mmCIF file of C-alpha atoms and ligand atoms in Angstrom:
data_model
loop_
_atom_site.group_PDB
_atom_site.id
_atom_site.type_symbol
_atom_site.label_atom_id
_atom_site.label_comp_id
_atom_site.label_asym_id
_atom_site.label_seq_id
_atom_site.Cartn_x
_atom_site.Cartn_y
_atom_site.Cartn_z
ATOM 1 C CA MET A 1 70.445 95.338 66.767
ATOM 2 C CA THR A 2 66.734 95.785 65.923
ATOM 3 C CA THR A 3 64.339 92.867 66.094
ATOM 4 C CA THR A 4 63.741 93.102 62.374
ATOM 5 C CA THR A 5 67.425 92.730 61.578
ATOM 6 C CA LEU A 6 67.808 89.854 64.030
ATOM 7 C CA ALA A 7 64.756 88.089 62.597
ATOM 8 C CA GLY A 8 66.132 88.635 59.103
ATOM 9 C CA LEU A 9 69.461 87.148 60.091
ATOM 10 C CA LEU A 10 67.849 84.148 61.712
ATOM 11 C CA LEU A 11 65.723 83.591 58.633
ATOM 12 C CA SER A 12 68.675 83.666 56.272
ATOM 13 C CA ALA A 13 70.645 81.372 58.603
ATOM 14 C CA ALA A 14 67.721 78.931 58.567
ATOM 15 C CA LEU A 15 67.566 79.107 54.782
ATOM 16 C CA VAL A 16 71.276 78.420 54.463
ATOM 17 C CA THR A 17 71.144 75.468 56.863
ATOM 18 C CA GLY A 18 67.948 74.185 55.257
ATOM 19 C CA ALA A 19 69.401 74.436 51.795
ATOM 20 C CA SER A 20 72.560 72.505 52.636
ATOM 21 C CA ALA A 21 70.699 69.915 54.701
ATOM 22 C CA GLN A 22 68.300 69.349 51.820
ATOM 23 C CA ASN A 23 71.095 68.341 49.482
ATOM 24 C CA CYS A 24 72.369 65.704 51.876
ATOM 25 C CA GLU A 25 70.770 62.369 51.232
ATOM 26 C CA LEU A 26 72.598 60.971 54.201
ATOM 27 C CA THR A 27 73.852 62.920 57.214
ATOM 28 C CA LEU A 28 76.288 61.099 59.463
ATOM 29 C CA ARG A 29 76.915 62.196 63.040
ATOM 30 C CA SER A 30 80.485 62.058 64.297
ATOM 31 C CA SER A 31 81.486 62.488 67.923
ATOM 32 C CA ASP A 32 84.616 63.983 69.482
ATOM 33 C CA THR A 33 85.388 64.838 73.065
ATOM 34 C CA HIS A 34 87.588 67.763 72.030
ATOM 35 C CA PRO A 35 86.478 71.306 71.196
ATOM 36 C CA ASP A 36 86.309 72.963 67.815
ATOM 37 C CA GLY A 37 89.755 73.828 66.521
ATOM 38 C CA TYR A 38 91.428 70.781 68.116
ATOM 39 C CA PRO A 39 93.440 68.786 65.521
ATOM 40 C CA THR A 40 91.205 65.701 65.713
ATOM 41 C CA VAL A 41 88.034 67.761 65.255
ATOM 42 C CA GLU A 42 89.547 69.666 62.346
ATOM 43 C CA GLY A 43 90.727 66.367 60.840
ATOM 44 C CA VAL A 44 87.226 64.895 60.734
ATOM 45 C CA LYS A 45 85.833 68.200 59.445
ATOM 46 C CA ALA A 46 88.311 68.073 56.557
ATOM 47 C CA MET A 47 87.219 64.503 55.898
ATOM 48 C CA ALA A 48 83.608 65.722 55.830
ATOM 49 C CA GLU A 49 84.483 68.381 53.250
ATOM 50 C CA GLU A 50 86.133 65.858 50.974
ATOM 51 C CA VAL A 51 83.268 63.376 51.263
ATOM 52 C CA LYS A 52 80.716 66.075 50.554
ATOM 53 C CA GLU A 53 82.611 67.276 47.536
ATOM 54 C CA LYS A 54 83.220 63.842 46.047
ATOM 55 C CA THR A 55 79.601 62.741 46.535
ATOM 56 C CA ASP A 56 78.242 66.001 45.094
ATOM 57 C CA GLY A 57 76.781 66.829 48.462
ATOM 58 C CA ARG A 58 74.906 63.539 48.888
ATOM 59 C CA ILE A 59 76.788 62.457 52.032
ATOM 60 C CA CYS A 60 77.307 64.956 54.822
ATOM 61 C CA ILE A 61 79.236 64.361 58.017
ATOM 62 C CA GLU A 62 78.357 66.555 60.942
ATOM 63 C CA VAL A 63 80.991 66.730 63.649
ATOM 64 C CA PHE A 64 79.755 67.180 67.221
ATOM 65 C CA PRO A 65 82.716 68.430 69.294
ATOM 66 C CA SER A 66 83.133 68.958 73.050
ATOM 67 C CA ALA A 67 81.510 65.650 74.038
ATOM 68 C CA GLN A 68 78.097 66.958 72.951
ATOM 69 C CA LEU A 69 77.057 63.389 72.157
ATOM 70 C CA GLY A 70 78.513 61.994 75.385
ATOM 71 C CA GLU A 71 81.746 60.866 77.000
ATOM 72 C CA GLU A 72 84.080 58.771 74.851
ATOM 73 C CA LYS A 73 83.275 55.314 76.145
ATOM 74 C CA ASP A 74 79.533 55.852 75.743
ATOM 75 C CA THR A 75 79.941 57.247 72.255
ATOM 76 C CA ILE A 76 82.046 54.251 71.196
ATOM 77 C CA GLU A 77 79.277 51.944 72.380
ATOM 78 C CA GLN A 78 76.666 54.048 70.613
ATOM 79 C CA THR A 79 78.732 53.820 67.440
ATOM 80 C CA GLN A 80 78.840 50.031 67.734
ATOM 81 C CA PHE A 81 75.046 50.050 67.862
ATOM 82 C CA GLY A 82 74.646 52.537 65.024
ATOM 83 C CA VAL A 83 73.101 55.248 67.210
ATOM 84 C CA ILE A 84 76.045 57.475 66.274
ATOM 85 C CA ASP A 85 77.687 56.949 62.880
ATOM 86 C CA MET A 86 81.280 57.877 63.680
ATOM 87 C CA VAL A 87 83.550 58.452 66.638
ATOM 88 C CA ARG A 88 87.069 59.769 67.050
ATOM 89 C CA ALA A 89 88.630 58.488 70.245
ATOM 90 C CA SER A 90 91.880 57.383 71.809
ATOM 91 C CA PHE A 91 92.808 53.698 71.744
ATOM 92 C CA GLY A 92 92.910 53.979 75.527
ATOM 93 C CA THR A 93 89.137 54.223 75.632
ATOM 94 C CA PHE A 94 88.730 51.298 73.225
ATOM 95 C CA ASN A 95 90.738 48.912 75.418
ATOM 96 C CA ASP A 96 87.830 47.116 77.097
ATOM 97 C CA ILE A 97 85.743 47.037 73.931
ATOM 98 C CA VAL A 98 88.451 45.897 71.498
ATOM 99 C CA PRO A 99 90.988 44.078 73.704
ATOM 100 C CA ASP A 100 93.523 43.903 70.863
ATOM 101 C CA THR A 101 94.110 47.638 71.356
ATOM 102 C CA GLN A 102 95.560 46.945 74.823
ATOM 103 C CA LEU A 103 98.967 46.030 73.493
ATOM 104 C CA PHE A 104 99.068 49.343 71.629
ATOM 105 C CA SER A 105 98.476 51.135 74.934
ATOM 106 C CA LEU A 106 101.507 49.714 76.701
ATOM 107 C CA PRO A 107 103.740 52.353 78.268
ATOM 108 C CA TYR A 108 106.890 53.256 76.347
ATOM 109 C CA LEU A 109 106.038 50.872 73.497
ATOM 110 C CA PHE A 110 106.406 53.413 70.703
ATOM 111 C CA ARG A 111 109.750 55.173 70.499
ATOM 112 C CA SER A 112 108.442 58.272 68.759
ATOM 113 C CA GLU A 113 105.429 59.600 66.928
ATOM 114 C CA GLN A 114 107.147 58.646 63.654
ATOM 115 C CA HIS A 115 107.545 55.082 64.912
ATOM 116 C CA MET A 116 103.864 54.959 65.872
ATOM 117 C CA HIS A 117 102.813 56.229 62.429
ATOM 118 C CA LYS A 118 105.031 53.680 60.696
ATOM 119 C CA VAL A 119 103.451 50.843 62.691
ATOM 120 C CA MET A 120 99.870 52.029 62.299
ATOM 121 C CA ASP A 121 100.205 52.764 58.575
ATOM 122 C CA GLY A 122 101.652 49.323 57.837
ATOM 123 C CA PRO A 123 100.411 45.721 58.014
ATOM 124 C CA ILE A 124 100.022 45.851 61.805
ATOM 125 C CA GLY A 125 97.512 48.689 61.514
ATOM 126 C CA ASP A 126 95.621 46.745 58.831
ATOM 127 C CA GLU A 127 95.481 43.611 60.966
ATOM 128 C CA LEU A 128 94.122 45.599 63.879
ATOM 129 C CA GLY A 129 91.355 46.833 61.582
ATOM 130 C CA GLU A 130 90.012 43.278 61.590
ATOM 131 C CA ALA A 131 89.770 43.293 65.378
ATOM 132 C CA PHE A 132 87.678 46.462 65.231
ATOM 133 C CA ALA A 133 85.457 44.943 62.532
ATOM 134 C CA GLU A 134 84.667 42.032 64.833
ATOM 135 C CA LYS A 135 83.256 44.587 67.266
ATOM 136 C CA ASP A 136 81.081 46.285 64.642
ATOM 137 C CA LEU A 137 83.486 49.165 64.118
ATOM 138 C CA VAL A 138 85.238 50.090 60.879
ATOM 139 C CA ALA A 139 88.687 51.570 61.483
ATOM 140 C CA LEU A 140 88.961 54.418 58.964
ATOM 141 C CA ALA A 141 92.120 56.259 59.986
ATOM 142 C CA TYR A 142 94.699 56.397 62.741
ATOM 143 C CA TYR A 143 95.325 59.884 64.088
ATOM 144 C CA ASP A 144 98.129 61.272 66.202
ATOM 145 C CA GLY A 145 97.674 61.855 69.911
ATOM 146 C CA GLY A 146 101.297 62.612 70.758
ATOM 147 C CA ALA A 147 102.886 61.547 74.022
ATOM 148 C CA ARG A 148 101.133 61.625 77.388
ATOM 149 C CA SER A 149 102.838 62.823 80.559
ATOM 150 C CA PHE A 150 101.867 63.345 84.192
ATOM 151 C CA TYR A 151 100.644 66.647 85.591
ATOM 152 C CA ASN A 152 99.426 67.535 89.032
ATOM 153 C CA SER A 153 98.374 70.321 91.363
ATOM 154 C CA GLN A 154 100.730 69.484 94.239
ATOM 155 C CA LYS A 155 104.427 69.527 93.391
ATOM 156 C CA PRO A 156 107.020 69.221 90.642
ATOM 157 C CA ILE A 157 107.577 65.512 89.995
ATOM 158 C CA GLN A 158 111.165 64.687 89.067
ATOM 159 C CA SER A 159 111.254 60.950 89.698
ATOM 160 C CA ILE A 160 109.166 57.871 90.470
ATOM 161 C CA GLU A 161 109.751 58.495 94.191
ATOM 162 C CA ASP A 162 107.805 61.745 93.868
ATOM 163 C CA LEU A 163 104.799 59.875 92.487
ATOM 164 C CA GLN A 164 104.426 57.528 95.448
ATOM 165 C CA GLY A 165 100.898 57.506 96.866
ATOM 166 C CA MET A 166 99.643 60.319 94.656
ATOM 167 C CA LYS A 167 96.266 60.008 92.981
ATOM 168 C CA PHE A 168 96.016 60.316 89.217
ATOM 169 C CA ARG A 169 93.082 60.070 86.882
ATOM 170 C CA VAL A 170 93.560 57.574 84.077
ATOM 171 C CA MET A 171 91.352 56.573 81.164
ATOM 172 C CA GLN A 172 88.919 53.829 82.059
ATOM 173 C CA ASN A 173 90.938 50.711 81.379
ATOM 174 C CA ASP A 174 92.989 48.162 83.293
ATOM 175 C CA VAL A 175 96.283 48.694 81.478
ATOM 176 C CA PHE A 176 96.513 52.242 82.780
ATOM 177 C CA VAL A 177 95.444 51.229 86.287
ATOM 178 C CA ASP A 178 98.222 48.634 86.289
ATOM 179 C CA MET A 179 100.647 51.219 84.943
ATOM 180 C CA MET A 180 99.931 53.475 87.917
ATOM 181 C CA ASP A 181 100.281 50.537 90.333
ATOM 182 C CA ALA A 182 103.666 49.746 88.823
ATOM 183 C CA LEU A 183 104.724 53.312 89.523
ATOM 184 C CA GLY A 184 103.474 53.224 93.128
ATOM 185 C CA ALA A 185 100.733 55.790 92.514
ATOM 186 C CA ASN A 186 96.965 55.429 92.776
ATOM 187 C CA ALA A 187 94.829 55.298 89.668
ATOM 188 C CA THR A 188 91.352 56.782 89.545
ATOM 189 C CA PRO A 189 89.704 55.837 86.260
ATOM 190 C CA MET A 190 87.120 58.414 85.163
ATOM 191 C CA PRO A 191 85.747 60.032 82.000
ATOM 192 C CA TYR A 192 87.689 62.934 80.576
ATOM 193 C CA GLY A 193 84.932 65.467 81.201
ATOM 194 C CA GLU A 194 85.116 64.945 84.968
ATOM 195 C CA VAL A 195 88.832 65.510 85.375
ATOM 196 C CA TYR A 196 88.881 69.295 85.673
ATOM 197 C CA SER A 197 86.589 69.468 88.678
ATOM 198 C CA ALA A 198 88.135 66.358 90.244
ATOM 199 C CA ILE A 199 91.505 68.118 90.282
ATOM 200 C CA GLN A 200 90.002 71.413 91.359
ATOM 201 C CA THR A 201 88.201 69.863 94.325
ATOM 202 C CA GLY A 202 91.191 67.721 95.288
ATOM 203 C CA VAL A 203 89.504 64.367 94.601
ATOM 204 C CA ILE A 204 92.622 63.575 92.580
ATOM 205 C CA ASP A 205 96.075 65.162 92.538
ATOM 206 C CA GLY A 206 96.416 65.140 88.798
ATOM 207 C CA ALA A 207 96.070 63.313 85.517
ATOM 208 C CA GLU A 208 98.126 62.504 82.448
ATOM 209 C CA ASN A 209 97.777 63.674 78.896
ATOM 210 C CA ASN A 210 99.456 65.396 75.963
ATOM 211 C CA TYR A 211 100.045 69.160 75.697
ATOM 212 C CA PRO A 212 97.016 69.932 73.488
ATOM 213 C CA SER A 213 94.594 68.190 75.884
ATOM 214 C CA TYR A 214 96.290 69.652 78.963
ATOM 215 C CA ASP A 215 95.770 73.039 77.375
ATOM 216 C CA SER A 216 92.310 72.807 75.769
ATOM 217 C CA SER A 217 90.673 71.038 78.732
ATOM 218 C CA GLY A 218 91.835 73.796 81.075
ATOM 219 C CA HIS A 219 93.623 71.212 83.258
ATOM 220 C CA ALA A 220 96.724 73.411 83.088
ATOM 221 C CA GLU A 221 94.823 76.000 85.133
ATOM 222 C CA VAL A 222 94.297 73.617 88.058
ATOM 223 C CA ALA A 223 97.393 71.375 87.799
ATOM 224 C CA LYS A 224 100.393 73.473 86.995
ATOM 225 C CA TYR A 225 103.213 70.938 87.388
ATOM 226 C CA PHE A 226 103.764 69.050 84.117
ATOM 227 C CA THR A 227 106.460 66.346 84.068
ATOM 228 C CA LEU A 228 107.592 65.428 80.579
ATOM 229 C CA ASP A 229 108.050 61.698 81.201
ATOM 230 C CA GLN A 230 106.119 60.749 78.004
ATOM 231 C CA HIS A 231 105.061 57.374 79.389
ATOM 232 C CA LEU A 232 102.353 56.724 76.805
ATOM 233 C CA MET A 233 101.994 57.201 73.107
ATOM 234 C CA VAL A 234 98.557 55.955 72.208
ATOM 235 C CA PRO A 235 97.149 56.032 68.682
ATOM 236 C CA GLU A 236 93.777 57.648 68.113
ATOM 237 C CA LEU A 237 91.129 56.263 65.821
ATOM 238 C CA VAL A 238 88.411 57.527 63.545
ATOM 239 C CA ALA A 239 85.873 54.714 63.424
ATOM 240 C CA MET A 240 82.573 54.244 61.648
ATOM 241 C CA SER A 241 79.698 52.135 62.796
ATOM 242 C CA LYS A 242 79.621 48.876 60.825
ATOM 243 C CA MET A 243 75.866 49.415 60.487
ATOM 244 C CA THR A 244 76.412 52.758 58.766
ATOM 245 C CA TRP A 245 79.260 51.420 56.641
ATOM 246 C CA ASP A 246 77.111 48.572 55.341
ATOM 247 C CA LYS A 247 74.534 51.071 54.130
ATOM 248 C CA LEU A 248 77.083 52.725 51.819
ATOM 249 C CA SER A 249 77.709 51.585 48.257
ATOM 250 C CA PRO A 250 81.228 50.232 47.575
ATOM 251 C CA GLU A 251 81.984 53.480 45.691
ATOM 252 C CA ASP A 252 80.909 55.613 48.639
ATOM 253 C CA GLN A 253 82.861 53.390 51.034
ATOM 254 C CA GLU A 254 85.941 54.051 48.943
ATOM 255 C CA ILE A 255 85.313 57.811 49.024
ATOM 256 C CA VAL A 256 84.836 57.751 52.803
ATOM 257 C CA LEU A 257 87.953 55.664 53.412
ATOM 258 C CA THR A 258 90.146 57.791 51.166
ATOM 259 C CA ALA A 259 88.866 60.995 52.752
ATOM 260 C CA ALA A 260 89.541 59.587 56.228
ATOM 261 C CA GLN A 261 93.075 58.630 55.297
ATOM 262 C CA ASN A 262 93.741 62.010 53.714
ATOM 263 C CA SER A 263 92.419 63.622 56.880
ATOM 264 C CA ALA A 264 94.981 61.694 58.923
ATOM 265 C CA VAL A 265 97.781 63.386 56.973
ATOM 266 C CA LEU A 266 96.280 66.766 57.805
ATOM 267 C CA GLU A 267 95.573 65.856 61.434
ATOM 268 C CA ARG A 268 99.172 64.783 62.006
ATOM 269 C CA LYS A 269 100.405 68.080 60.596
ATOM 270 C CA LEU A 270 97.970 70.073 62.718
ATOM 271 C CA TRP A 271 98.959 67.928 65.676
ATOM 272 C CA ALA A 272 102.627 68.844 65.441
ATOM 273 C CA GLU A 273 101.727 72.531 65.261
ATOM 274 C CA GLN A 274 99.260 72.300 68.153
ATOM 275 C CA GLU A 275 101.783 70.546 70.420
ATOM 276 C CA GLU A 276 104.143 73.491 70.005
ATOM 277 C CA ALA A 277 101.407 76.081 70.381
ATOM 278 C CA SER A 278 99.905 74.445 73.475
ATOM 279 C CA ARG A 279 103.245 74.063 75.177
ATOM 280 C CA ALA A 280 103.989 77.744 74.623
ATOM 281 C CA LYS A 281 100.518 78.720 75.808
ATOM 282 C CA VAL A 282 100.531 76.744 79.050
ATOM 283 C CA GLU A 283 104.040 77.906 79.884
ATOM 284 C CA GLU A 284 103.020 81.481 79.318
ATOM 285 C CA ALA A 285 100.025 80.945 81.596
ATOM 286 C CA GLY A 286 102.295 79.735 84.406
ATOM 287 C CA ALA A 287 102.603 75.968 84.003
ATOM 288 C CA GLU A 288 105.904 74.599 85.259
ATOM 289 C CA ILE A 289 107.329 72.087 82.771
ATOM 290 C CA ILE A 290 109.716 69.586 84.315
ATOM 291 C CA ALA A 291 111.524 68.430 81.193
ATOM 292 C CA ASP A 292 114.866 67.349 82.548
ATOM 293 C CA ILE A 293 114.051 63.941 83.978
ATOM 294 C CA ASP A 294 115.639 60.528 83.654
ATOM 295 C CA LYS A 295 113.064 58.366 81.860
ATOM 296 C CA GLN A 296 114.948 55.084 82.284
ATOM 297 C CA PRO A 297 113.607 54.290 85.791
ATOM 298 C CA PHE A 298 110.073 54.915 84.492
ATOM 299 C CA ILE A 299 110.702 52.553 81.576
ATOM 300 C CA ASP A 300 112.169 49.884 83.883
ATOM 301 C CA ALA A 301 109.233 50.162 86.291
ATOM 302 C CA MET A 302 106.827 49.095 83.547
ATOM 303 C CA ALA A 303 108.145 45.509 83.430
ATOM 304 C CA PRO A 304 105.211 44.097 85.492
ATOM 305 C CA VAL A 305 102.726 45.663 83.085
ATOM 306 C CA TYR A 306 104.379 43.903 80.151
ATOM 307 C CA GLU A 307 104.475 40.651 82.146
ATOM 308 C CA LYS A 308 100.754 40.886 82.760
ATOM 309 C CA TYR A 309 99.629 41.757 79.233
ATOM 310 C CA VAL A 310 102.228 40.255 76.916
ATOM 311 C CA THR A 311 101.623 36.649 77.829
ATOM 312 C CA THR A 312 100.648 34.657 74.730
ATOM 313 C CA PRO A 313 103.114 33.871 71.916
ATOM 314 C CA GLU A 314 100.909 35.996 69.588
ATOM 315 C CA ALA A 315 101.139 39.001 71.906
ATOM 316 C CA GLN A 316 104.889 38.548 72.280
ATOM 317 C CA ASP A 317 105.237 38.339 68.538
ATOM 318 C CA LEU A 318 103.181 41.483 67.982
ATOM 319 C CA VAL A 319 105.145 43.512 70.525
ATOM 320 C CA GLN A 320 108.348 42.313 68.892
ATOM 321 C CA ARG A 321 107.083 43.247 65.427
ATOM 322 C CA ILE A 322 106.148 46.706 66.699
ATOM 323 C CA ARG A 323 109.575 47.140 68.257
ATOM 324 C CA ASP A 324 111.297 45.914 65.096
ATOM 325 C CA THR A 325 109.446 48.403 62.895
ATOM 326 C CA GLU A 326 112.013 50.954 61.812
HETATM 327 C C1 LIG B 1 93.052 62.782 74.827
HETATM 328 C C2 LIG B 1 92.454 62.002 73.701
HETATM 329 C C3 LIG B 1 90.995 61.800 73.938
HETATM 330 C C4 LIG B 1 90.699 61.259 75.322
HETATM 331 C C5 LIG B 1 91.493 61.976 76.399
HETATM 332 C C6 LIG B 1 91.397 61.279 77.750
HETATM 333 O O1 LIG B 1 94.430 62.934 74.609
HETATM 334 O O2 LIG B 1 92.609 62.684 72.490
HETATM 335 O O3 LIG B 1 90.492 60.983 72.924
HETATM 336 O O4 LIG B 1 90.940 59.898 75.357
HETATM 337 O O5 LIG B 1 92.842 62.110 76.048
HETATM 338 O O6 LIG B 1 92.370 61.262 78.463
HETATM 339 O O7 LIG B 1 90.323 60.741 78.066
#
């Protein structure tokens, strides 16, 4: 390509960007740890489209994928302080910041993704919104994050006995550390972005996640044994900074909320497709999926975790209400 053509292209690109940026009276920055194309990223992008359209281009949401704005925990804190306007993250990372999310991160609490959606879309999800608000976060929509399972670089894990003494990365919160203790394994809490090299260099034996993350993070390349024990089903959240929210008119708040909720419908659809696609992809690339395992011993082993976290009558009541949701 000649310099003239390249310069011409750059100029027109600048004009296009400039033109669209000029129309935006307000540009909101939204963070995601996942790369472009991942269901959560595409969900927030669809939300951005709807908001832009309904505000005649006044409000623009720019999604920064691949942890460009930082690791999840940092970006949640930055959202609380209004440095970032929005964040999409797993409840697991919110646990220390919004303790009410802990109960939603208990192993084997949700029976299925449908059960999780039913709970989050009903009164329980609304009540939890208040807990986020107290921490300067506005819960806009609950996304799907599927079921998380263990994977490692060492051996096929068929049972709890196989996990004994192995080292697994978990998200940075106590519930997951206690979960690993209950299983007789060692937990190493660390940010998502550090997991690949930690497995590669043998600092840890493995981690736990859903198929799409196992695939898109490249973890499948360094930890080929994936055991489908599905110990965790953790909702994911799209949250807005309370500071940003308060700057919006009630009409714009309504537009933003509706767009977020519509995006959850899309994200859940994309999620189901991505789970299938990622499973096929990792298998093709040589991952060994251990699907035929007895989950009951894993479920039974979690009793101490429930004893530790479900202590107050309120917590017991909430867990019961979640279980009773049909
Ligand atoms: C993914 C989740 C991310 C992040 C990651 C992790 O499944 O979508 O938000 O929490 O897991 O394990 O840190």
